[in-house]
Short mmCIF file of C-alpha atoms and ligand atoms in Angstrom, two decimals:
data_model
loop_
_atom_site.label_atom_id
_atom_site.label_comp_id
_atom_site.label_asym_id
_atom_site.label_seq_id
_atom_site.Cartn_x
_atom_site.Cartn_y
_atom_site.Cartn_z
CA UNK A 1 0.00 0.00 0.00
CA UNK A 2 1.21 3.48 -0.87
CA UNK A 3 -0.22 6.06 1.49
CA UNK A 4 -0.45 9.35 -0.39
CA UNK A 5 -3.02 11.12 1.79
CA UNK A 6 -0.82 12.76 4.42
CA UNK A 7 -2.80 15.99 4.16
CA UNK A 8 -5.80 14.10 5.55
CA UNK A 9 -3.84 12.59 8.40
CA UNK A 10 -0.44 11.05 9.06
CA UNK A 11 0.67 7.83 10.67
CA UNK A 12 1.88 8.40 14.23
CA UNK A 13 5.64 8.19 14.61
CA UNK A 14 7.13 5.52 16.88
CA UNK A 15 8.39 8.30 19.12
CA UNK A 16 4.87 9.67 19.51
CA UNK A 17 3.34 6.23 20.14
CA UNK A 18 5.98 5.31 22.71
CA UNK A 19 5.63 8.65 24.48
CA UNK A 20 1.89 8.16 24.77
CA UNK A 21 2.10 4.59 26.01
CA UNK A 22 4.67 5.36 28.65
CA UNK A 23 2.68 8.33 29.96
CA UNK A 24 -0.58 6.40 29.99
CA UNK A 25 1.07 3.62 31.95
CA UNK A 26 3.13 5.68 34.34
CA UNK A 27 2.30 9.36 34.48
CA UNK A 28 -1.48 9.21 34.41
CA UNK A 29 -2.17 11.63 37.26
CA UNK A 30 -4.28 14.74 36.89
CA UNK A 31 -2.03 17.77 36.36
CA UNK A 32 -4.32 19.80 38.64
CA UNK A 33 -3.75 17.45 41.60
CA UNK A 34 -1.30 18.72 44.19
CA UNK A 35 0.33 15.42 45.15
CA UNK A 36 3.47 14.36 43.37
CA UNK A 37 1.77 11.91 40.97
CA UNK A 38 -0.31 14.80 39.61
CA UNK A 39 2.53 17.29 39.64
CA UNK A 40 4.64 14.93 37.54
CA UNK A 41 1.96 15.07 34.86
CA UNK A 42 1.94 18.85 35.21
CA UNK A 43 5.70 18.89 34.59
CA UNK A 44 5.27 16.78 31.45
CA UNK A 45 2.59 19.21 30.28
CA UNK A 46 4.79 22.27 30.81
CA UNK A 47 7.78 20.63 29.14
CA UNK A 48 5.58 19.93 26.12
CA UNK A 49 4.50 23.56 26.11
CA UNK A 50 8.15 24.69 26.07
CA UNK A 51 8.97 22.33 23.22
CA UNK A 52 6.03 23.41 21.10
CA UNK A 53 6.76 27.09 21.76
CA UNK A 54 10.46 26.74 20.90
CA UNK A 55 9.68 25.34 17.46
CA UNK A 56 7.67 28.39 16.36
CA UNK A 57 9.69 31.00 18.24
CA UNK A 58 7.01 31.64 20.86
CA UNK A 59 7.01 32.00 24.63
CA UNK A 60 5.52 28.92 26.37
CA UNK A 61 2.93 31.19 28.01
CA UNK A 62 1.58 31.96 24.57
CA UNK A 63 0.59 28.34 23.83
CA UNK A 64 -2.88 26.94 24.60
CA UNK A 65 -3.45 23.24 24.00
CA UNK A 66 -6.64 22.37 22.13
CA UNK A 67 -8.39 19.33 20.68
CA UNK A 68 -6.91 20.07 17.25
CA UNK A 69 -6.80 22.49 14.37
CA UNK A 70 -10.55 23.09 14.12
CA UNK A 71 -10.83 24.13 17.76
CA UNK A 72 -7.75 26.37 17.52
CA UNK A 73 -9.16 28.08 14.41
CA UNK A 74 -12.53 28.59 16.04
CA UNK A 75 -11.03 29.93 19.27
CA UNK A 76 -8.67 32.32 17.48
CA UNK A 77 -11.34 33.76 15.20
CA UNK A 78 -14.03 33.98 17.90
CA UNK A 79 -11.55 35.69 20.25
CA UNK A 80 -10.54 38.30 17.70
CA UNK A 81 -14.19 38.86 16.75
CA UNK A 82 -15.15 39.47 20.36
CA UNK A 83 -12.26 41.87 20.92
CA UNK A 84 -13.22 43.66 17.72
CA UNK A 85 -16.85 44.03 18.71
CA UNK A 86 -15.83 45.68 21.99
CA UNK A 87 -13.88 48.25 19.97
CA UNK A 88 -16.70 48.75 17.46
CA UNK A 89 -14.84 46.82 14.75
CA UNK A 90 -16.83 44.06 13.12
CA UNK A 91 -15.14 43.50 9.77
CA UNK A 92 -13.03 40.37 9.11
CA UNK A 93 -10.86 39.57 6.09
CA UNK A 94 -10.09 36.02 4.96
CA UNK A 95 -9.72 34.09 1.73
CA UNK A 96 -12.11 32.01 -0.35
CA UNK A 97 -10.13 28.79 0.04
CA UNK A 98 -9.65 28.51 3.79
CA UNK A 99 -10.36 25.28 5.66
CA UNK A 100 -14.01 24.83 6.65
CA UNK A 101 -13.07 25.31 10.31
CA UNK A 102 -12.34 28.93 9.34
CA UNK A 103 -15.03 29.43 6.69
CA UNK A 104 -17.86 27.99 8.77
CA UNK A 105 -16.84 30.02 11.83
CA UNK A 106 -16.91 33.13 9.63
CA UNK A 107 -20.37 32.16 8.35
CA UNK A 108 -21.65 31.98 11.92
CA UNK A 109 -20.11 35.37 12.65
CA UNK A 110 -21.80 36.80 9.58
CA UNK A 111 -25.14 35.65 10.99
CA UNK A 112 -24.19 37.45 14.20
CA UNK A 113 -23.74 40.73 12.32
CA UNK A 114 -20.07 40.73 11.30
CA UNK A 115 -19.06 41.73 7.81
CA UNK A 116 -16.78 39.24 6.07
CA UNK A 117 -14.54 39.91 3.06
CA UNK A 118 -13.25 36.77 1.34
CA UNK A 119 -10.30 37.60 -0.89
CA UNK A 120 -9.69 36.02 -4.27
CA UNK A 121 -6.86 33.50 -4.40
CA UNK A 122 -6.30 33.83 -8.16
CA UNK A 123 -5.41 31.09 -10.61
CA UNK A 124 -2.20 30.12 -8.84
CA UNK A 125 -3.89 29.76 -5.44
CA UNK A 126 -2.09 32.64 -3.77
CA UNK A 127 -3.50 35.66 -1.94
CA UNK A 128 -1.89 38.95 -2.92
CA UNK A 129 -0.65 41.02 0.04
CA UNK A 130 -1.60 44.26 -1.71
CA UNK A 131 -5.18 43.02 -1.92
CA UNK A 132 -5.13 42.37 1.83
CA UNK A 133 -3.90 45.92 2.32
CA UNK A 134 -6.63 47.36 0.10
CA UNK A 135 -9.31 45.38 1.91
CA UNK A 136 -8.33 46.59 5.40
CA UNK A 137 -10.75 49.22 6.74
CA UNK A 138 -11.07 51.32 9.88
CA UNK A 139 -13.38 48.68 11.33
CA UNK A 140 -11.33 45.58 10.42
CA UNK A 141 -10.59 43.53 13.54
CA UNK A 142 -8.97 40.43 12.01
CA UNK A 143 -7.20 39.08 8.96
CA UNK A 144 -7.10 35.27 8.83
CA UNK A 145 -5.20 33.66 5.95
CA UNK A 146 -3.88 30.10 6.01
CA UNK A 147 -0.12 29.49 5.78
CA UNK A 148 -0.55 26.66 3.26
CA UNK A 149 -3.67 25.28 1.63
CA UNK A 150 -4.72 21.73 2.49
CA UNK A 151 -5.92 20.77 -0.99
CA UNK A 152 -3.57 22.40 -3.46
CA UNK A 153 -0.66 23.00 -1.09
CA UNK A 154 -0.01 26.60 -2.11
CA UNK A 155 2.07 28.61 0.37
CA UNK A 156 0.82 32.10 1.16
CA UNK A 157 2.99 35.21 1.64
CA UNK A 158 2.10 35.33 5.34
CA UNK A 159 5.18 37.32 6.42
CA UNK A 160 4.21 40.16 4.12
CA UNK A 161 0.53 39.91 5.06
CA UNK A 162 1.52 39.91 8.73
CA UNK A 163 3.69 42.98 8.22
CA UNK A 164 0.78 44.85 6.64
CA UNK A 165 -1.55 43.84 9.47
CA UNK A 166 0.95 45.01 12.07
CA UNK A 167 1.35 48.32 10.30
CA UNK A 168 -2.44 48.76 10.20
CA UNK A 169 -2.84 47.49 13.79
CA UNK A 170 -5.11 44.62 12.77
CA UNK A 171 -4.79 41.15 14.35
CA UNK A 172 -3.39 38.47 12.05
CA UNK A 173 -4.29 34.80 12.49
CA UNK A 174 -2.97 31.99 10.31
CA UNK A 175 -4.15 28.39 10.06
CA UNK A 176 -0.73 26.73 9.86
CA UNK A 177 -2.04 23.16 10.20
CA UNK A 178 -0.61 22.03 6.84
CA UNK A 179 2.57 24.08 7.07
CA UNK A 180 3.93 23.17 10.50
CA UNK A 181 6.84 20.71 10.22
CA UNK A 182 7.01 21.12 6.41
CA UNK A 183 8.15 24.72 6.05
CA UNK A 184 9.72 27.02 8.67
CA UNK A 185 7.19 29.18 10.54
CA UNK A 186 8.30 31.70 13.16
CA UNK A 187 5.67 33.82 14.86
CA UNK A 188 8.05 36.78 15.24
CA UNK A 189 9.76 36.73 11.85
CA UNK A 190 6.42 36.08 10.15
CA UNK A 191 4.51 38.77 12.11
CA UNK A 192 1.88 36.31 13.35
CA UNK A 193 -0.49 37.18 16.22
CA UNK A 194 -2.33 33.87 16.35
CA UNK A 195 -1.55 30.48 14.81
CA UNK A 196 -3.36 27.12 14.72
CA UNK A 197 -1.72 23.70 14.48
CA UNK A 198 -2.82 20.07 14.71
CA UNK A 199 -0.74 17.08 15.85
CA UNK A 200 -2.18 14.44 13.53
CA UNK A 201 -0.87 16.32 10.50
CA UNK A 202 2.74 15.93 11.67
CA UNK A 203 2.86 12.30 12.88
CA UNK A 204 1.34 13.06 16.27
CA UNK A 205 -1.96 11.74 17.68
CA UNK A 206 -5.45 12.78 16.57
CA UNK A 207 -7.54 15.02 18.79
CA UNK A 208 -4.66 17.27 19.92
CA UNK A 209 -3.45 20.61 18.67
CA UNK A 210 -2.43 24.02 19.85
CA UNK A 211 -3.20 27.67 19.47
CA UNK A 212 -0.49 30.28 19.70
CA UNK A 213 -1.78 33.69 20.82
CA UNK A 214 0.64 36.57 21.21
CA UNK A 215 1.00 37.93 24.75
CA UNK A 216 -1.69 40.50 25.47
CA UNK A 217 -4.39 38.97 23.25
CA UNK A 218 -7.37 38.06 25.43
CA UNK A 219 -8.62 34.68 24.34
CA UNK A 220 -12.23 33.67 24.63
CA UNK A 221 -12.78 30.26 26.20
CA UNK A 222 -14.97 27.97 24.11
CA UNK A 223 -15.33 25.38 26.87
CA UNK A 224 -16.47 26.39 30.35
CA UNK A 225 -15.29 24.60 33.45
CA UNK A 226 -12.08 24.50 35.45
CA UNK A 227 -9.04 26.76 35.35
CA UNK A 228 -6.94 24.62 32.99
CA UNK A 229 -4.94 26.50 30.32
CA UNK A 230 -5.29 29.71 32.35
CA UNK A 231 -9.06 29.38 32.21
CA UNK A 232 -9.02 29.62 28.42
CA UNK A 233 -9.67 25.97 27.73
CA UNK A 234 -11.35 24.07 30.54
CA UNK A 235 -11.18 20.31 30.88
CA UNK A 236 -8.52 17.94 32.20
CA UNK A 237 -5.58 18.10 29.85
CA UNK A 238 -4.85 15.26 27.43
CA UNK A 239 -1.34 14.84 28.84
CA UNK A 240 -0.26 11.76 26.82
CA UNK A 241 -1.55 13.28 23.58
CA UNK A 242 0.00 16.68 24.25
CA UNK A 243 3.40 15.19 25.16
CA UNK A 244 3.31 12.94 22.08
CA UNK A 245 2.49 15.97 19.92
CA UNK A 246 5.51 17.84 21.30
CA UNK A 247 7.84 14.89 20.69
CA UNK A 248 6.52 14.38 17.16
CA UNK A 249 6.96 18.06 16.42
CA UNK A 250 10.55 18.21 17.70
CA UNK A 251 11.42 15.09 15.71
CA UNK A 252 9.84 16.36 12.49
CA UNK A 253 11.56 19.72 12.87
CA UNK A 254 14.95 18.13 13.25
CA UNK A 255 14.40 16.40 9.87
CA UNK A 256 12.54 19.19 8.13
CA UNK A 257 15.21 20.38 5.69
CA UNK A 258 16.19 16.91 4.60
CA UNK A 259 12.57 15.76 4.31
CA UNK A 260 11.65 18.82 2.28
CA UNK A 261 14.47 18.14 -0.17
CA UNK A 262 13.46 14.50 -0.60
CA UNK A 263 9.77 15.33 -0.89
CA UNK A 264 10.27 18.09 -3.46
CA UNK A 265 12.30 15.73 -5.64
CA UNK A 266 9.52 13.10 -5.57
CA UNK A 267 6.74 15.68 -5.87
CA UNK A 268 8.26 17.21 -8.99
CA UNK A 269 8.93 13.78 -10.46
CA UNK A 270 5.23 12.90 -10.07
CA UNK A 271 4.13 16.30 -11.38
CA UNK A 272 6.30 15.91 -14.49
CA UNK A 273 4.92 12.40 -15.06
CA UNK A 274 1.25 13.29 -14.64
CA UNK A 275 1.56 16.45 -16.74
CA UNK A 276 2.11 14.14 -19.73
CA UNK A 277 -1.51 12.97 -19.50
CA UNK A 278 -3.42 14.91 -22.20
CA UNK A 279 -6.02 17.43 -21.03
CA UNK A 280 -4.70 17.55 -17.49
CA UNK A 281 -3.53 20.46 -15.37
CA UNK A 282 -1.65 20.97 -12.13
CA UNK A 283 -3.70 22.89 -9.57
CA UNK A 284 -1.90 25.66 -7.72
CA UNK A 285 1.47 27.31 -8.09
CA UNK A 286 4.23 24.83 -9.06
CA UNK A 287 6.91 26.50 -6.88
CA UNK A 288 5.17 28.08 -3.89
CA UNK A 289 3.67 24.80 -2.75
CA UNK A 290 4.15 22.33 0.08
CA UNK A 291 6.97 19.84 -0.52
CA UNK A 292 4.62 16.84 -0.54
CA UNK A 293 1.58 18.16 -2.42
CA UNK A 294 0.53 17.12 -5.92
CA UNK A 295 -2.94 18.13 -7.14
CA UNK A 296 -4.22 17.59 -10.68
CA UNK A 297 -7.42 17.93 -12.67
CA UNK A 298 -8.08 15.44 -15.47
CA UNK A 299 -10.81 16.44 -17.87
CA UNK A 300 -13.61 13.99 -18.66
CA UNK A 301 -13.47 11.82 -15.53
CA UNK A 302 -14.92 11.68 -12.02
CA UNK A 303 -12.52 12.03 -9.10
CA UNK A 304 -14.39 9.45 -7.03
CA UNK A 305 -14.08 6.70 -9.64
CA UNK A 306 -10.40 7.51 -9.95
CA UNK A 307 -9.94 7.18 -6.18
CA UNK A 308 -11.74 3.85 -5.99
CA UNK A 309 -9.71 2.34 -8.82
CA UNK A 310 -6.46 3.67 -7.31
CA UNK A 311 -7.45 2.14 -3.98
CA UNK A 312 -7.81 -1.23 -5.78
CA UNK A 313 -4.26 -0.80 -7.02
CA UNK A 314 -2.91 0.04 -3.57
CA UNK A 315 -2.69 3.83 -3.86
CA UNK A 316 -4.48 5.80 -1.16
CA UNK A 317 -5.21 9.36 -2.25
CA UNK A 318 -7.95 11.94 -2.11
CA UNK A 319 -10.08 13.97 -4.47
CA UNK A 320 -10.82 17.65 -4.13
CA UNK A 321 -14.44 16.93 -4.73
CA UNK A 322 -16.63 16.45 -1.71
CA UNK A 323 -18.83 13.79 -3.33
CA UNK A 324 -17.45 11.14 -1.03
CA UNK A 325 -18.82 13.04 1.93
CA UNK A 326 -22.31 12.92 0.50
CA UNK A 327 -22.42 16.24 -1.31
CA UNK A 328 -22.24 16.75 -5.04
CA UNK A 329 -20.47 20.10 -4.79
CA UNK A 330 -16.95 20.17 -6.15
CA UNK A 331 -14.18 21.46 -3.92
CA UNK A 332 -14.53 25.11 -2.90
CA UNK A 333 -10.75 25.37 -3.24
CA UNK A 334 -10.73 24.33 -6.90
CA UNK A 335 -13.65 26.63 -7.64
CA UNK A 336 -11.76 29.45 -5.89
CA UNK A 337 -8.82 29.08 -8.31
CA UNK A 338 -11.24 29.28 -11.23
CA UNK A 339 -11.76 25.64 -12.19
CA UNK A 340 -15.24 25.11 -13.64
CA UNK A 341 -17.48 22.47 -12.01
CA UNK A 342 -16.91 19.72 -14.58
CA UNK A 343 -13.14 20.06 -14.46
CA UNK A 344 -13.05 20.39 -10.66
CA UNK A 345 -14.89 17.06 -10.40
CA UNK A 346 -11.99 15.22 -12.01
CA UNK A 347 -9.38 16.10 -9.42
CA UNK A 348 -6.78 14.09 -7.56
CA UNK A 349 -4.71 15.09 -4.53
CA UNK A 350 -1.62 13.09 -3.68
CA UNK A 351 0.02 14.20 -0.43
CA UNK A 352 3.11 12.05 -0.28
CA UNK A 353 5.20 11.09 2.73
CA UNK A 354 8.96 11.41 3.15
CA UNK A 355 9.47 7.67 2.85
CA UNK A 356 8.10 7.46 -0.72
CA UNK A 357 10.64 5.80 -3.00
CA UNK A 358 11.42 6.57 -6.62
CA UNK A 359 9.91 3.20 -7.62
CA UNK A 360 6.72 4.05 -5.77
CA UNK A 361 6.59 7.49 -7.43
CA UNK A 362 6.90 5.82 -10.83
CA UNK A 363 4.22 3.28 -9.90
CA UNK A 364 1.92 6.19 -9.02
CA UNK A 365 2.59 7.90 -12.37
CA UNK A 366 2.04 4.69 -14.34
CA UNK A 367 -1.09 3.68 -12.46
CA UNK A 368 -2.78 7.09 -12.51
CA UNK A 369 -2.07 7.35 -16.25
CA UNK A 370 -3.63 3.92 -16.91
CA UNK A 371 -6.65 4.52 -14.71
CA UNK A 372 -7.35 7.94 -16.26
CA UNK A 373 -7.13 6.36 -19.73
CA UNK A 374 -9.49 3.57 -18.71
CA UNK A 375 -12.04 5.92 -17.15
CA UNK A 376 -11.98 8.11 -20.23
CA UNK A 377 -12.53 5.09 -22.46
CA UNK A 378 -15.87 4.44 -20.72
CA UNK A 379 -16.88 8.06 -20.13
CA UNK A 380 -19.74 9.59 -22.18
CA UNK A 381 -18.39 13.05 -21.25
CA UNK A 382 -15.02 12.17 -22.76
CA UNK A 383 -16.75 10.92 -25.93
CA UNK A 384 -18.56 14.27 -26.28
CA UNK A 385 -15.30 16.13 -25.77
CA UNK A 386 -13.50 14.05 -28.40
CA UNK A 387 -16.30 14.36 -30.96
CA UNK A 388 -16.26 18.13 -30.53
CA UNK A 389 -19.83 18.21 -29.17
CA UNK A 390 -18.40 19.78 -26.02
CA UNK A 391 -15.30 21.98 -25.96
CA UNK A 392 -12.19 20.96 -24.08
CA UNK A 393 -11.23 23.35 -21.31
CA UNK A 394 -7.85 21.94 -20.36
C1 LIG B 1 -6.73 19.19 9.04
C2 LIG B 1 -6.88 20.66 8.99
C3 LIG B 1 -7.62 21.36 9.97
C4 LIG B 1 -8.39 20.65 11.05
O1 LIG B 1 -7.57 20.09 12.02
P1 LIG B 1 -8.19 18.99 13.01
O2 LIG B 1 -7.12 18.76 14.01
O3 LIG B 1 -8.49 17.80 12.20
O4 LIG B 1 -9.40 19.62 13.64
C5 LIG B 1 -7.67 22.72 9.89
N1 LIG B 1 -7.04 23.39 8.92
C6 LIG B 1 -6.32 22.77 7.96
C7 LIG B 1 -5.62 23.56 6.92
C8 LIG B 1 -6.23 21.38 7.96
O5 LIG B 1 -5.53 20.77 7.00
#
């Protein structure tokens, strides 16, 4: 089996698994308990906080542990919105291709009376900093733009966007879930006020993540209860998960440069191979993209059929289209970069891992090419395209 869906989730590293097991067996006390067994867990928790903070250039006091990326996104955006409202500022800027954790939170806020501007991401899947600058108004309380997109992997100019936000005194949040451990992110160098991350995207456990919030930003607590996480996130801390996240993060960071080099080599090999398929197109900028992300549209086929046939041949991938989740709408990300519905339906995302070999990359190229050819041979849409009844777009 070739697992090429690392943007959906990653396999836990041995380090992360072993950390969790040992803590669950030995250091299972409640960090809020005053006896030593509890205080040991508290120490583990604070060490994890230091490790996580060190990786992104933050102070440990600026890290709040959450249940993952979605919670961190929601908390960051809700906090900024509440602060804005108090100051009479109820305008928020984001982009059209954010993760649903961001977009759906913004939709709720819109219902509550906020005004939302979603910026265009253009054909290459990149937000222009000057358009962020133009969109900022007197009543803007937040700009939230992801560091890297989860479907097409494009990397956003967040340092420049952050600089503009700082100049205009507007809070800047970035969903860095896909970026963390793949590209360097530093909250000071990149002018970030708030940042979301999720452990299961970097070989840590599911259900754990963190939110970085610069000192002085008053967070809103989404969960009421005890005084954990300085009262900003009640509930007994998931100590084994949090510690495993920190270990996974440190390990991935130590290998980041080498992994990125290996991944880019394989990514570009696959991109070159798949680009040879007629009437196909790479989605998103070829250079400013995550080291492991390949995303293509193939005209005249359905992404779901492609996925099922690839699964039969041992390749686990994903399609931009949301049909698998019971909706017939194509991916909002592909629509945002200007792909029309029919073309967006025939998409394939391969998010490869650092252990992918050259042979496996070539197997992917060969198999995708064969499966696309087969699907086209039985597709009425393809027949109409070939006969000229319908015009090719790609
Ligand atoms: C996976 C993902 C999330 C959600 O993270 P969870 O930990 O699964 O809640 C948010 N944003 C992006 C960009 C993601 O890829």
